[in-house]
């Protein structure tokens, strides 16, 4: 879908956060507060009363999880677990803890107890704890990592037997309040506490990075307040998620039969699904109460503007997120009952304070893609009828605006051509819960070959010459030998501290090694400070960042990350992870943002603006439909073109158009039978031609794909390395042209020239 470059200047609300004077870990702590979601708080059990006597249960208080594993890990100088955070509060005289429990868990940890396997609490220890404490806090942790998926079993999505037992023991012990802390990277079961009258409060604190324990302790004690909202739907059980039947059907393919009905688009639309939700998308409580009123909506110049007043009616300060959903007429294409159109977090509002919020979005954002050519072939269509708007603080808790936007006759807002069409997907879900067959519609291939540069120059040119006079680019490219083009078309070994390598590095052509490093929760890099400690900051995981619903805050995260990249000699940050939370079990969901593409795209675009303001490239990854880890190099994602465009590409499109991303990483998986990195339709037709992307396209690391086919498709560089052999063969047998290689290298060089690592060499 096309996104207008709508400048909502009057809608911009100055978001106040006292960020600049903070160190990065202190700032990460603030991000954590904003991304923590309060799921339950009966009788205002939280925040704890001053002087509360707390019994802290669960091995996770020591074995605390700062983030997930794999390339998304961050090497840090220290990690604050929950016990540490709570002991700091005890030192400050805010609470007291039960020393016998601390000793017990420390000993258990020393003896090898880790998350999932709770050490057994004796009746005597429980009696002592109850005697000394009025509040019990149980903390539960879950870890997952790249390369494998989670399971819908006990000890992963569900509680383990020992955790279940611990919960039963505690809820039977007669504490005045029982509070749950969830230190998880993805969706987990919520059924066990939702309606349990013996459990008073639940905090979804995610994996909060190196300051995780402090973040939770701040919130529990009221030194900070939670203002996060769910970026996913939390359902009553795993098996009611629409993708659950197909997620593990085969290691070699995934049928995306639920189509566009992912997350709340499914639960709010499909008959009978609504009652299967425990906590809806966008939901999150606060320590205070907000009221939303004076809702008005209007259309101006093909954009919808919504205004609302938010008032803090409670007695504590807090922040609220105002969310706008639209509902399009069902028409011939069928539509989700609700779709997120815009959102805005308030500034911090004191008790009694109010704020007027204005938000806007283009009418075209409400169109749907006609992939089966029912109305206007291969077009985004606004079907005739009334478009309705709902404003509130979750997908369900909304008020309908009086204004409705009327479309008199069906209108094609963007006419495109068929790309990435499915070959093996047989059926897909419709809004009424039935399925329709997927017809075979071919992709418009249209390879276009440009001419190789013939421009001659007598002077031996370097990239510095091109930087000073951009019109020399064709001459420069023409001068590069085939071998130089091959070298630039593949990654390079490190000459810095990261372990992901670099690109470029032709010293005689003044091309430095542009070093990459992983993300997205921070920089994965081995560089030490003078004390021999790693110096990267581990921020809250991607999902927690999305749960802030605060792009201005995330832009500041980006600036901080950009500065760390500069300090560590990194030119390209391999973040953000933008794959959609199609299913709760994807092992990398902690890196990714949401089930919703708009929230995903806005968060990524904000991060992108922040990082790139420091002349460091961002990398939108993994492009696209890498929503599962098992056999990710071989798995074919079979998806309708509509779902690809409306759900799986939309976030990337926002990242490109609103975030101005300088680079993008293709994924390991196949999309409708074709490797994404070899996919001309995806990379050249959609990304480059439809969206106007002029940054660089890189592969994911050590993928299975064929380098010459990738180069032809427009995947500019193979990471982290490759030989010249395949490219040479391609040139020899005509399956690749020199013009294609020059085109790819030009994109890379243009990206290098914006980079601080290159600009440093100019000074
Ligand atoms: C991951 C990427 C990562 C790359 C480099 C791959 O395994 O999928 O997200 O950036 O490794 O570490």
XYZ file of C-alpha atoms and ligand atoms in Angstrom:
775
model
C 0.000 0.000 0.000
C 1.253 3.458 -0.773
C 1.713 5.787 2.137
C 1.341 9.481 1.556
C 4.016 11.602 3.052
C 1.488 13.258 5.210
C 3.047 15.828 7.438
C 0.870 16.107 10.472
C 2.603 19.104 11.874
C -0.310 20.352 13.890
C -0.860 16.861 15.223
C 2.640 16.535 16.507
C 2.589 16.502 20.243
C 5.798 17.383 21.972
C 6.661 14.266 23.878
C 8.502 15.213 26.989
C 11.016 12.815 28.356
C 13.964 13.789 30.397
C 16.314 11.768 28.266
C 19.282 13.852 27.401
C 20.932 13.997 30.792
C 20.602 10.252 31.361
C 23.211 7.615 30.680
C 22.079 4.950 28.229
C 21.302 2.328 30.912
C 19.267 4.929 32.826
C 17.446 5.790 29.651
C 16.900 2.073 28.914
C 15.223 1.897 32.324
C 12.757 4.586 31.261
C 12.025 2.736 28.021
C 11.371 -0.348 30.144
C 8.841 1.495 32.311
C 7.001 2.679 29.228
C 6.940 -0.795 27.690
C 5.802 -2.689 30.792
C 2.177 -3.765 30.584
C 0.028 -4.006 33.701
C -2.430 -6.812 32.930
C -4.302 -7.088 36.189
C -4.498 -4.909 39.291
C -7.413 -5.845 41.544
C -8.089 -3.349 44.322
C -4.996 -1.410 43.301
C -2.667 -4.031 44.730
C 0.080 -2.242 42.840
C 2.040 -0.188 43.504
C 3.049 -1.760 46.788
C 2.294 0.223 49.909
C 5.276 1.981 51.433
C 6.945 -0.394 53.853
C 5.319 -3.480 52.293
C 6.752 -6.747 53.535
C 7.505 -8.795 50.453
C 8.145 -12.499 49.977
C 9.910 -12.860 46.644
C 9.366 -16.287 45.059
C 10.708 -17.967 41.964
C 14.232 -18.848 40.837
C 13.774 -16.307 38.059
C 14.400 -13.513 40.585
C 18.075 -14.517 40.311
C 18.080 -16.264 36.941
C 16.552 -13.159 35.392
C 16.343 -12.944 31.607
C 17.479 -9.708 30.018
C 16.700 -10.732 26.435
C 16.578 -13.628 24.022
C 19.517 -15.450 22.471
C 21.301 -15.702 19.139
C 22.209 -12.662 17.110
C 19.746 -10.626 19.195
C 21.840 -11.095 22.340
C 23.824 -8.157 23.729
C 27.082 -8.603 25.658
C 26.923 -6.343 28.689
C 29.032 -5.302 31.646
C 26.304 -6.183 34.127
C 22.696 -7.368 34.393
C 20.305 -6.363 37.147
C 18.037 -9.182 38.226
C 14.823 -8.720 40.168
C 16.394 -9.636 43.495
C 18.978 -6.900 42.958
C 16.307 -4.366 42.078
C 14.177 -5.243 45.104
C 17.158 -5.206 47.453
C 17.930 -1.680 46.280
C 14.389 -0.714 47.242
C 14.857 -2.394 50.600
C 18.057 -0.408 51.159
C 16.109 2.733 50.340
C 13.607 1.818 53.069
C 10.666 1.312 50.715
C 9.990 -2.366 51.331
C 11.400 -5.233 53.329
C 12.197 -8.686 51.998
C 12.221 -12.100 53.636
C 15.896 -13.003 54.203
C 15.237 -16.745 54.503
C 13.795 -16.791 50.996
C 16.756 -14.888 49.601
C 19.154 -17.392 51.127
C 17.040 -20.271 49.870
C 16.977 -19.051 46.265
C 20.659 -18.089 46.284
C 21.574 -21.571 47.430
C 19.239 -23.171 44.911
C 20.781 -21.091 42.137
C 24.277 -22.134 43.223
C 23.131 -25.730 43.093
C 21.952 -25.313 39.516
C 18.275 -24.349 39.758
C 17.209 -22.339 36.732
C 13.991 -20.976 35.272
C 11.212 -23.503 34.616
C 12.481 -25.852 37.332
C 11.365 -24.293 40.575
C 13.137 -25.542 43.685
C 10.703 -27.032 46.165
C 9.704 -24.742 49.027
C 9.206 -26.602 52.312
C 6.081 -26.047 54.384
C 8.250 -24.550 57.104
C 9.864 -22.003 54.756
C 6.451 -21.054 53.420
C 5.198 -20.589 56.968
C 8.144 -18.319 57.783
C 7.613 -16.319 54.617
C 3.929 -15.845 55.372
C 4.726 -14.810 58.908
C 7.155 -12.124 57.772
C 5.433 -10.886 54.630
C 1.994 -9.734 53.607
C 2.715 -9.643 49.871
C 3.969 -12.542 47.754
C 5.525 -11.863 44.370
C 6.078 -14.770 41.987
C 8.335 -14.157 39.049
C 8.265 -16.475 36.047
C 10.843 -16.401 33.250
C 10.946 -17.668 29.680
C 13.856 -17.678 27.249
C 13.952 -18.394 23.543
C 16.475 -17.880 20.836
C 17.187 -17.638 17.167
C 17.222 -20.858 15.205
C 14.487 -22.706 17.080
C 10.855 -22.217 17.936
C 9.007 -22.446 21.196
C 6.541 -25.147 22.115
C 2.905 -25.064 23.141
C 3.727 -27.333 26.049
C 4.171 -27.056 29.766
C 7.379 -25.224 30.732
C 7.192 -22.998 27.681
C 3.889 -21.473 26.576
C 2.281 -22.962 29.699
C 3.566 -23.162 33.276
C 5.844 -26.046 34.176
C 4.639 -28.504 36.801
C 6.986 -27.044 39.414
C 5.824 -23.504 38.650
C 2.214 -24.601 38.837
C 2.905 -26.183 42.190
C 4.632 -23.065 43.490
C 1.671 -20.908 42.460
C -0.739 -23.293 44.194
C 1.391 -23.336 47.341
C 1.573 -19.546 47.496
C -2.057 -18.862 46.729
C -3.003 -21.314 49.492
C -0.660 -19.721 52.027
C -2.947 -16.816 52.843
C -0.858 -13.822 51.743
C -2.871 -10.608 51.612
C -1.717 -9.994 48.080
C -0.232 -12.234 45.409
C 1.466 -10.543 42.486
C 2.830 -12.121 39.318
C 5.747 -10.824 37.290
C 6.195 -12.219 33.773
C 9.787 -11.958 32.519
C 9.062 -13.304 29.041
C 9.965 -12.507 25.450
C 6.710 -13.561 23.852
C 3.135 -14.563 24.389
C 2.478 -17.021 27.206
C -0.568 -18.496 28.889
C -2.561 -16.012 30.972
C -5.486 -18.268 31.829
C -4.012 -19.360 35.162
C -4.071 -15.877 36.681
C -6.708 -13.936 34.736
C -9.735 -14.950 36.810
C -7.914 -16.403 39.777
C -9.326 -14.454 42.728
C -6.259 -15.252 44.795
C -3.984 -13.458 42.362
C -4.265 -9.707 42.697
C -1.968 -8.259 40.068
C 0.122 -9.232 37.051
C 2.885 -7.277 35.445
C 4.053 -8.217 31.968
C 7.583 -6.893 32.221
C 9.022 -8.647 29.143
C 12.782 -9.021 28.830
C 13.890 -5.579 29.906
C 17.588 -5.607 29.014
C 20.471 -5.059 31.417
C 18.335 -2.927 33.763
C 15.408 -5.372 33.747
C 15.336 -6.024 37.498
C 15.482 -2.324 38.321
C 12.679 -1.581 35.870
C 10.358 -4.041 37.587
C 11.361 -2.963 41.094
C 10.686 0.680 40.168
C 7.211 -0.212 38.977
C 6.329 -2.564 41.827
C 7.222 0.062 44.398
C 5.652 2.981 42.532
C 8.930 4.773 41.846
C 7.787 4.511 38.243
C 4.482 3.614 36.638
C 3.721 1.238 33.770
C 2.338 2.783 30.582
C 2.780 -0.069 28.101
C 0.012 -1.481 25.929
C -0.071 -4.938 24.377
C 1.312 -5.171 20.878
C -0.319 -8.623 20.557
C -3.533 -10.381 21.504
C -3.229 -12.682 24.513
C -5.695 -15.496 23.906
C -7.199 -18.024 26.303
C -4.988 -20.841 25.038
C -2.400 -21.409 22.336
C -4.565 -23.537 20.066
C -7.077 -20.734 19.443
C -4.508 -18.576 17.617
C -5.334 -18.679 13.916
C -1.860 -19.810 12.849
C -1.528 -22.538 15.457
C -2.826 -25.318 13.170
C -0.343 -24.568 10.398
C 2.684 -23.369 12.383
C 4.243 -26.777 12.886
C 2.428 -28.609 10.109
C 5.648 -29.119 8.139
C 9.304 -28.155 8.509
C 9.407 -27.302 4.804
C 6.430 -25.043 4.261
C 3.913 -22.913 6.105
C 0.447 -22.323 4.677
C -0.665 -18.870 5.768
C -4.311 -19.895 5.555
C -5.518 -17.346 8.075
C -4.523 -14.798 5.424
C -4.912 -11.195 6.620
C -6.706 -12.338 9.780
C -3.637 -12.253 12.017
C -3.889 -11.372 15.719
C -6.729 -9.008 16.560
C -7.795 -8.932 12.910
C -8.803 -12.555 13.527
C -10.135 -12.321 17.065
C -12.216 -9.194 16.473
C -13.644 -10.402 13.146
C -14.168 -14.122 12.846
C -17.475 -15.303 14.353
C -16.957 -16.908 17.746
C -13.335 -15.809 18.150
C -13.896 -12.782 20.391
C -14.632 -14.817 23.484
C -11.319 -16.637 23.136
C -9.340 -13.556 24.163
C -8.021 -12.877 27.658
C -6.260 -9.573 27.001
C -6.971 -7.754 23.798
C -4.570 -5.934 21.513
C -3.727 -2.446 22.756
C -4.739 -3.268 26.345
C -2.752 -2.142 29.389
C -3.777 -0.792 32.782
C -2.315 2.177 34.564
C -1.843 3.228 38.194
C -4.336 5.988 37.494
C -7.603 6.306 35.524
C -7.981 8.050 32.213
C -11.131 9.196 30.499
C -11.328 9.864 26.778
C -13.953 12.358 25.616
C -14.807 15.004 23.007
C -14.049 12.687 20.127
C -14.342 14.316 16.770
C -13.332 13.192 13.306
C -13.248 14.825 9.902
C -11.798 14.406 6.454
C -9.520 17.071 4.988
C -7.724 16.655 1.667
C -8.047 12.885 1.576
C -6.868 12.431 5.131
C -8.844 11.588 8.240
C -8.175 13.632 11.358
C -9.280 12.547 14.800
C -9.255 14.627 17.920
C -9.913 13.538 21.498
C -9.424 14.842 25.006
C -7.699 12.630 27.546
C -8.097 13.407 31.214
C -6.315 11.852 34.152
C -9.210 11.252 36.540
C -7.185 9.257 39.049
C -4.889 10.312 41.828
C -1.505 9.388 40.361
C 0.422 10.533 37.346
C 0.566 8.419 34.214
C 0.503 8.236 30.425
C -2.272 6.926 28.214
C -2.201 5.700 24.616
C -5.033 6.868 22.390
C -5.699 4.405 19.586
C -7.761 4.937 16.452
C -9.220 1.974 14.621
C -11.226 2.018 11.428
C -13.827 -0.393 10.196
C -14.210 -0.686 6.437
C -17.323 -1.987 4.658
C -17.125 -5.727 3.985
C -17.729 -5.254 0.249
C -16.520 -7.984 -2.088
C -13.058 -8.317 -0.584
C -13.999 -8.788 3.084
C -12.317 -6.790 5.827
C -11.166 -7.124 9.412
C -13.711 -5.630 11.818
C -11.040 -3.294 13.196
C -7.701 -2.059 11.876
C -5.304 0.212 13.679
C -5.055 3.510 11.811
C -3.193 5.848 14.180
C -2.113 6.169 17.799
C -0.559 8.688 20.120
C 0.761 8.463 23.640
C 0.032 11.382 25.922
C 2.715 13.259 27.778
C 2.885 12.502 31.476
C -0.407 13.705 32.922
C -0.683 14.564 36.605
C -3.893 13.874 38.518
C -6.644 16.047 37.076
C -4.617 17.122 34.048
C -5.867 16.750 30.483
C -4.435 16.823 26.979
C -5.988 17.239 23.572
C -4.646 14.721 21.084
C -4.897 15.083 17.306
C -4.005 12.281 14.941
C -4.345 11.796 11.229
C -3.847 9.281 8.458
C -4.453 9.126 4.700
C -7.789 7.772 3.491
C -5.771 5.467 1.218
C -4.548 3.605 4.316
C -8.047 2.136 4.583
C -7.885 0.436 1.184
C -7.534 -3.303 0.633
C -5.541 -5.141 -1.976
C -7.593 -6.881 -4.664
C -5.325 -9.827 -5.383
C -8.007 -12.034 -6.947
C -9.053 -9.272 -9.375
C -12.595 -9.035 -7.996
C -13.009 -5.285 -8.522
C -9.890 -3.551 -9.831
C -7.179 -6.078 -10.675
C -4.007 -5.869 -8.579
C -5.075 -2.603 -7.004
C -5.555 -1.139 -3.581
C -9.268 -0.469 -3.505
C -11.531 1.642 -1.328
C -14.795 -0.217 -1.594
C -18.004 1.734 -1.522
C -19.756 2.214 1.773
C -19.237 3.884 5.118
C -15.909 3.812 6.933
C -16.277 4.068 10.703
C -13.829 5.198 13.367
C -13.330 3.973 16.895
C -11.202 5.780 19.458
C -10.074 4.340 22.759
C -7.298 2.733 24.761
C -7.432 -0.798 23.310
C -8.971 -2.458 20.275
C -12.086 -3.148 22.364
C -12.426 -0.280 24.769
C -13.387 2.335 22.216
C -16.010 4.956 21.458
C -17.352 5.281 17.941
C -16.880 8.681 16.345
C -20.050 10.214 14.902
C -18.349 11.064 11.645
C -18.260 8.336 8.988
C -16.315 8.571 5.779
C -18.496 7.759 2.794
C -17.219 6.256 -0.439
C -19.895 6.403 -3.137
C -18.389 4.095 -5.733
C -15.538 1.617 -5.559
C -12.265 3.459 -6.074
C -8.797 2.132 -6.946
C -6.320 4.227 -4.984
C -3.180 2.540 -6.331
C -2.988 0.408 -9.408
C -0.128 -2.054 -9.210
C 0.718 -5.383 -10.816
C 0.677 -8.882 -9.414
C 3.857 -9.756 -7.545
C 4.886 -12.620 -5.244
C 1.697 -14.557 -5.990
C 1.158 -17.934 -4.278
C 1.641 -21.218 -6.098
C 0.921 -23.809 -3.457
C -1.477 -22.111 -1.076
C -4.829 -23.800 -1.632
C -7.327 -21.798 0.462
C -7.587 -18.794 2.662
C -9.790 -17.528 5.459
C -12.566 -15.013 4.878
C -14.114 -12.573 7.324
C -17.178 -14.786 7.884
C -15.030 -17.714 8.978
C -15.341 -19.690 5.742
C -12.494 -20.312 3.281
C -12.112 -19.418 -0.380
C -9.961 -21.220 -2.910
C -6.813 -19.469 -4.044
C -6.748 -19.143 -7.851
C -3.508 -19.324 -9.747
C -2.495 -15.819 -10.801
C 0.969 -15.367 -12.293
C 3.459 -12.789 -11.050
C 4.338 -10.052 -13.534
C 8.021 -10.819 -14.029
C 9.351 -8.122 -16.379
C 13.088 -8.185 -15.879
C 14.608 -4.979 -17.153
C 18.220 -4.845 -18.129
C 20.051 -1.588 -17.849
C 23.118 -0.876 -19.920
C 26.573 -1.312 -18.469
C 28.337 1.963 -17.876
C 30.511 2.899 -20.855
C 31.662 6.290 -19.526
C 35.412 6.679 -19.909
C 37.707 8.743 -17.742
C 41.465 9.043 -18.019
C 41.867 9.780 -14.366
C 41.992 6.841 -11.933
C 38.943 7.513 -9.775
C 38.248 6.715 -6.133
C 35.085 6.969 -4.089
C 36.376 10.228 -2.620
C 36.320 11.726 -6.126
C 32.736 10.541 -6.535
C 31.778 11.926 -3.129
C 33.038 15.352 -4.172
C 31.474 15.194 -7.611
C 28.510 12.820 -7.858
C 28.393 13.026 -11.638
C 31.552 10.901 -11.689
C 29.655 7.799 -10.465
C 29.164 6.277 -13.964
C 32.853 6.804 -14.777
C 33.855 5.264 -11.482
C 31.648 2.215 -11.983
C 32.938 1.740 -15.514
C 36.498 1.745 -14.195
C 35.895 -1.013 -11.651
C 37.158 -4.362 -12.853
C 34.840 -7.369 -12.723
C 36.847 -8.630 -9.772
C 36.382 -5.329 -7.916
C 32.645 -5.572 -8.531
C 32.690 -9.135 -7.177
C 34.508 -7.994 -4.036
C 32.020 -5.221 -3.433
C 29.140 -7.653 -3.952
C 30.071 -9.711 -0.936
C 30.742 -9.129 2.739
C 34.197 -8.704 4.237
C 35.909 -9.944 7.352
C 36.023 -7.676 10.365
C 38.530 -5.061 11.166
C 36.630 -3.977 14.271
C 34.980 -5.505 17.299
C 31.742 -6.935 15.999
C 31.453 -10.509 14.794
C 29.271 -9.969 11.770
C 31.843 -8.528 9.345
C 31.678 -5.567 7.076
C 31.307 -4.520 3.462
C 33.297 -2.448 1.053
C 37.007 -2.277 1.792
C 38.875 -1.434 -1.373
C 41.559 0.828 0.088
C 43.035 1.763 -3.294
C 39.590 3.054 -4.268
C 39.171 4.885 -0.927
C 36.374 2.560 0.130
C 36.625 1.769 3.850
C 35.330 -1.352 5.542
C 31.792 -0.448 6.597
C 31.352 -2.588 9.682
C 28.041 -4.166 10.671
C 26.869 -5.240 14.129
C 23.735 -6.970 15.346
C 20.731 -5.720 17.231
C 17.892 -5.069 17.912
C 18.003 -4.789 21.737
C 21.467 -3.221 21.610
C 24.795 -3.734 19.901
C 26.144 -7.246 19.916
C 29.784 -6.395 20.051
C 32.810 -7.520 22.016
C 34.412 -4.121 22.508
C 35.596 -3.445 26.056
C 36.150 -0.280 28.024
C 39.412 0.439 29.865
C 38.289 -1.874 32.689
C 37.866 -4.723 30.232
C 34.058 -4.574 30.379
C 31.728 -4.639 27.386
C 30.290 -1.196 26.794
C 27.074 -1.825 24.868
C 23.706 -1.083 26.452
C 21.101 -3.849 26.416
C 17.774 -2.098 25.959
C 14.421 -3.803 26.519
C 13.660 -6.393 23.833
C 11.967 -5.377 20.585
C 8.483 -6.382 21.744
C 8.806 -4.306 24.900
C 9.936 -1.340 22.843
C 6.841 -1.686 20.664
C 4.673 -1.898 23.786
C 5.701 1.676 24.632
C 3.547 2.812 21.690
C 5.831 5.817 21.776
C 7.720 6.432 18.524
C 9.307 9.623 19.906
C 10.869 7.594 22.701
C 12.033 4.940 20.251
C 13.588 7.625 18.064
C 15.660 8.599 21.100
C 16.605 4.901 21.533
C 17.790 5.084 17.931
C 19.946 8.133 18.622
C 21.541 6.393 21.592
C 22.187 3.266 19.513
C 23.621 5.412 16.737
C 26.032 7.021 19.191
C 27.103 3.614 20.494
C 27.680 2.493 16.899
C 29.928 5.495 16.342
C 31.829 4.831 19.566
C 32.365 1.225 18.529
C 33.252 1.836 14.906
C 30.054 0.360 13.489
C 28.544 1.754 10.298
C 25.518 -0.503 9.791
C 23.293 -1.672 12.610
C 21.467 -4.926 11.792
C 18.173 -3.843 13.336
C 15.223 -3.500 13.699
C 13.646 -6.954 13.458
C 10.264 -6.390 11.867
C 8.695 -9.763 11.273
C 5.083 -10.005 12.276
C 4.083 -12.006 15.353
C 2.025 -14.370 13.232
C 2.176 -17.093 15.849
C 3.181 -16.994 19.526
C 5.737 -19.772 19.074
C 8.201 -18.103 16.709
C 11.494 -18.319 18.616
C 12.508 -14.782 17.613
C 9.296 -12.965 18.496
C 11.146 -11.188 21.322
C 13.182 -9.335 18.670
C 10.110 -8.400 16.662
C 7.491 -5.842 17.502
C 3.895 -6.857 17.029
C 1.090 -8.726 15.295
C 0.138 -5.393 13.735
C 1.986 -3.914 10.753
C 1.230 -0.253 11.518
C 2.650 -0.410 15.043
C 5.597 -2.390 13.639
C 6.244 0.134 10.885
C 5.880 3.262 13.026
C 8.218 1.841 15.679
C 10.812 0.822 13.094
C 10.581 4.144 11.267
C 11.195 6.018 14.517
C 14.209 3.866 15.346
C 15.479 4.356 11.834
C 15.253 8.149 12.004
C 17.094 8.140 15.319
C 19.960 5.851 14.277
C 20.433 7.440 10.878
C 20.521 10.966 12.316
C 23.978 9.842 13.497
C 25.029 8.760 9.989
C 24.765 5.087 10.857
C 22.627 2.829 8.638
C 19.660 0.946 9.992
C 18.752 -2.464 8.500
C 15.109 -3.444 8.255
C 15.024 -7.227 8.629
C 14.057 -9.940 7.685
C 12.359 -9.126 4.378
C 9.946 -10.949 4.518
C 7.643 -13.665 5.934
C 10.341 -15.186 8.151
C 7.808 -15.873 10.869
C 9.176 -19.190 11.997
C 12.680 -20.362 12.904
C 12.581 -24.130 12.313
C 14.417 -24.941 9.047
C 14.305 -21.266 8.207
C 16.634 -21.752 5.241
C 14.316 -24.236 3.602
C 10.854 -23.291 4.735
C 8.494 -21.946 2.086
C 6.050 -19.311 3.333
C 2.927 -19.755 1.191
C 0.991 -16.533 1.453
C -1.608 -14.749 -0.623
C -0.465 -11.566 -2.308
C -3.037 -9.633 -0.296
C -1.697 -10.878 3.040
C 1.873 -10.261 1.904
C 1.083 -6.680 1.010
C -1.345 -5.759 3.798
C 0.261 -7.600 6.708
C 3.812 -8.745 6.029
C 5.142 -5.913 3.856
C 3.305 -2.943 5.279
C 5.681 -2.444 8.227
C 8.685 -2.549 5.889
C 7.001 -0.065 3.589
C 6.522 2.371 6.477
C 10.135 1.789 7.518
C 11.275 2.673 4.005
C 8.981 5.618 3.385
C 8.704 7.206 6.808
C 11.964 5.997 8.300
C 14.066 6.496 5.168
C 15.940 3.259 5.918
C 19.332 2.971 4.229
C 19.404 -0.791 4.130
C 17.259 -3.857 4.273
C 18.043 -7.540 4.842
C 16.293 -10.263 2.903
C 15.260 -13.352 4.825
C 16.321 -16.999 4.819
C 12.941 -18.466 3.886
C 11.300 -18.855 0.526
C 8.258 -16.801 -0.327
C 5.760 -18.646 -2.505
C 8.465 -20.990 -3.727
C 11.212 -18.433 -4.410
C 14.099 -17.492 -2.104
C 13.445 -13.945 -0.927
C 17.001 -12.911 -1.784
C 16.529 -14.164 -5.367
C 13.104 -12.639 -5.668
C 13.035 -9.992 -8.393
C 9.351 -9.244 -7.754
C 9.963 -8.604 -4.097
C 13.215 -6.670 -4.296
C 13.088 -4.852 -7.594
C 9.403 -4.588 -8.454
C 7.974 -3.914 -5.007
C 10.804 -2.528 -2.882
C 12.591 -0.480 -5.509
C 9.962 0.418 -8.078
C 6.763 0.624 -6.055
C 8.260 2.065 -2.874
C 11.213 3.960 -4.330
C 13.774 2.384 -1.996
C 17.263 3.585 -2.930
C 19.254 2.056 -0.085
C 21.182 -1.203 -0.108
C 19.794 -4.743 0.026
C 21.833 -7.403 1.836
C 21.220 -11.103 2.379
C 20.879 -12.701 5.757
C 24.050 -14.441 6.906
C 25.193 -17.640 5.179
C 21.918 -18.279 3.428
C 21.356 -21.098 0.940
C 20.717 -18.983 -2.098
C 22.541 -18.600 -5.389
C 24.675 -15.475 -5.554
C 24.257 -14.715 -9.257
C 20.482 -15.103 -9.078
C 20.459 -12.844 -6.030
C 22.507 -10.214 -7.809
C 20.153 -10.275 -10.770
C 17.107 -9.936 -8.509
C 18.596 -6.781 -6.987
C 19.981 -8.190 -3.755
C 23.091 -6.012 -3.742
C 25.389 -7.895 -1.417
C 25.821 -11.411 -0.058
C 26.741 -11.565 3.621
C 28.998 -12.264 5.325
C 31.123 -13.417 2.361
C 31.136 -15.431 -0.833
C 33.585 -16.417 -3.546
C 33.730 -14.843 -6.996
C 32.952 -18.179 -8.641
C 29.175 -17.982 -8.964
C 29.179 -14.394 -10.149
C 31.890 -15.163 -12.716
C 29.888 -18.124 -14.003
C 26.809 -15.911 -14.187
C 28.625 -13.331 -16.298
C 30.004 -16.062 -18.545
C 26.729 -17.841 -19.194
C 24.699 -14.621 -19.477
C 22.457 -15.287 -16.483
C 23.933 -12.156 -14.906
C 25.136 -8.983 -16.567
C 27.814 -6.515 -15.655
C 25.118 -3.821 -15.745
C 23.269 -5.600 -12.944
C 26.378 -5.815 -10.823
C 27.151 -2.125 -11.421
C 23.597 -1.227 -10.462
C 23.914 -3.138 -7.180
C 27.309 -1.690 -6.371
C 26.033 1.806 -7.033
C 23.330 1.351 -4.369
C 25.966 0.140 -1.941
C 28.371 2.979 -2.673
C 25.633 5.566 -2.270
C 24.875 4.101 1.144
C 28.565 4.065 2.095
C 28.952 7.735 1.198
C 26.293 8.714 3.761
C 28.031 6.728 6.463
C 30.115 8.236 9.260
C 32.806 5.628 8.594
C 33.228 6.979 5.074
C 32.777 10.630 5.975
C 35.541 10.295 8.572
C 37.958 9.487 5.783
C 37.064 12.693 3.935
C 37.928 15.090 6.735
C 20.302 -13.495 11.697
C 20.342 -12.008 11.420
C 21.637 -11.444 11.912
C 22.788 -12.179 11.226
C 24.165 -11.683 11.637
C 21.532 -14.216 11.194
O 21.572 -15.498 11.702
O 19.141 -14.047 11.132
O 19.263 -11.367 12.036
O 21.706 -10.067 11.687
O 22.711 -13.547 11.567
O 24.475 -12.095 12.909
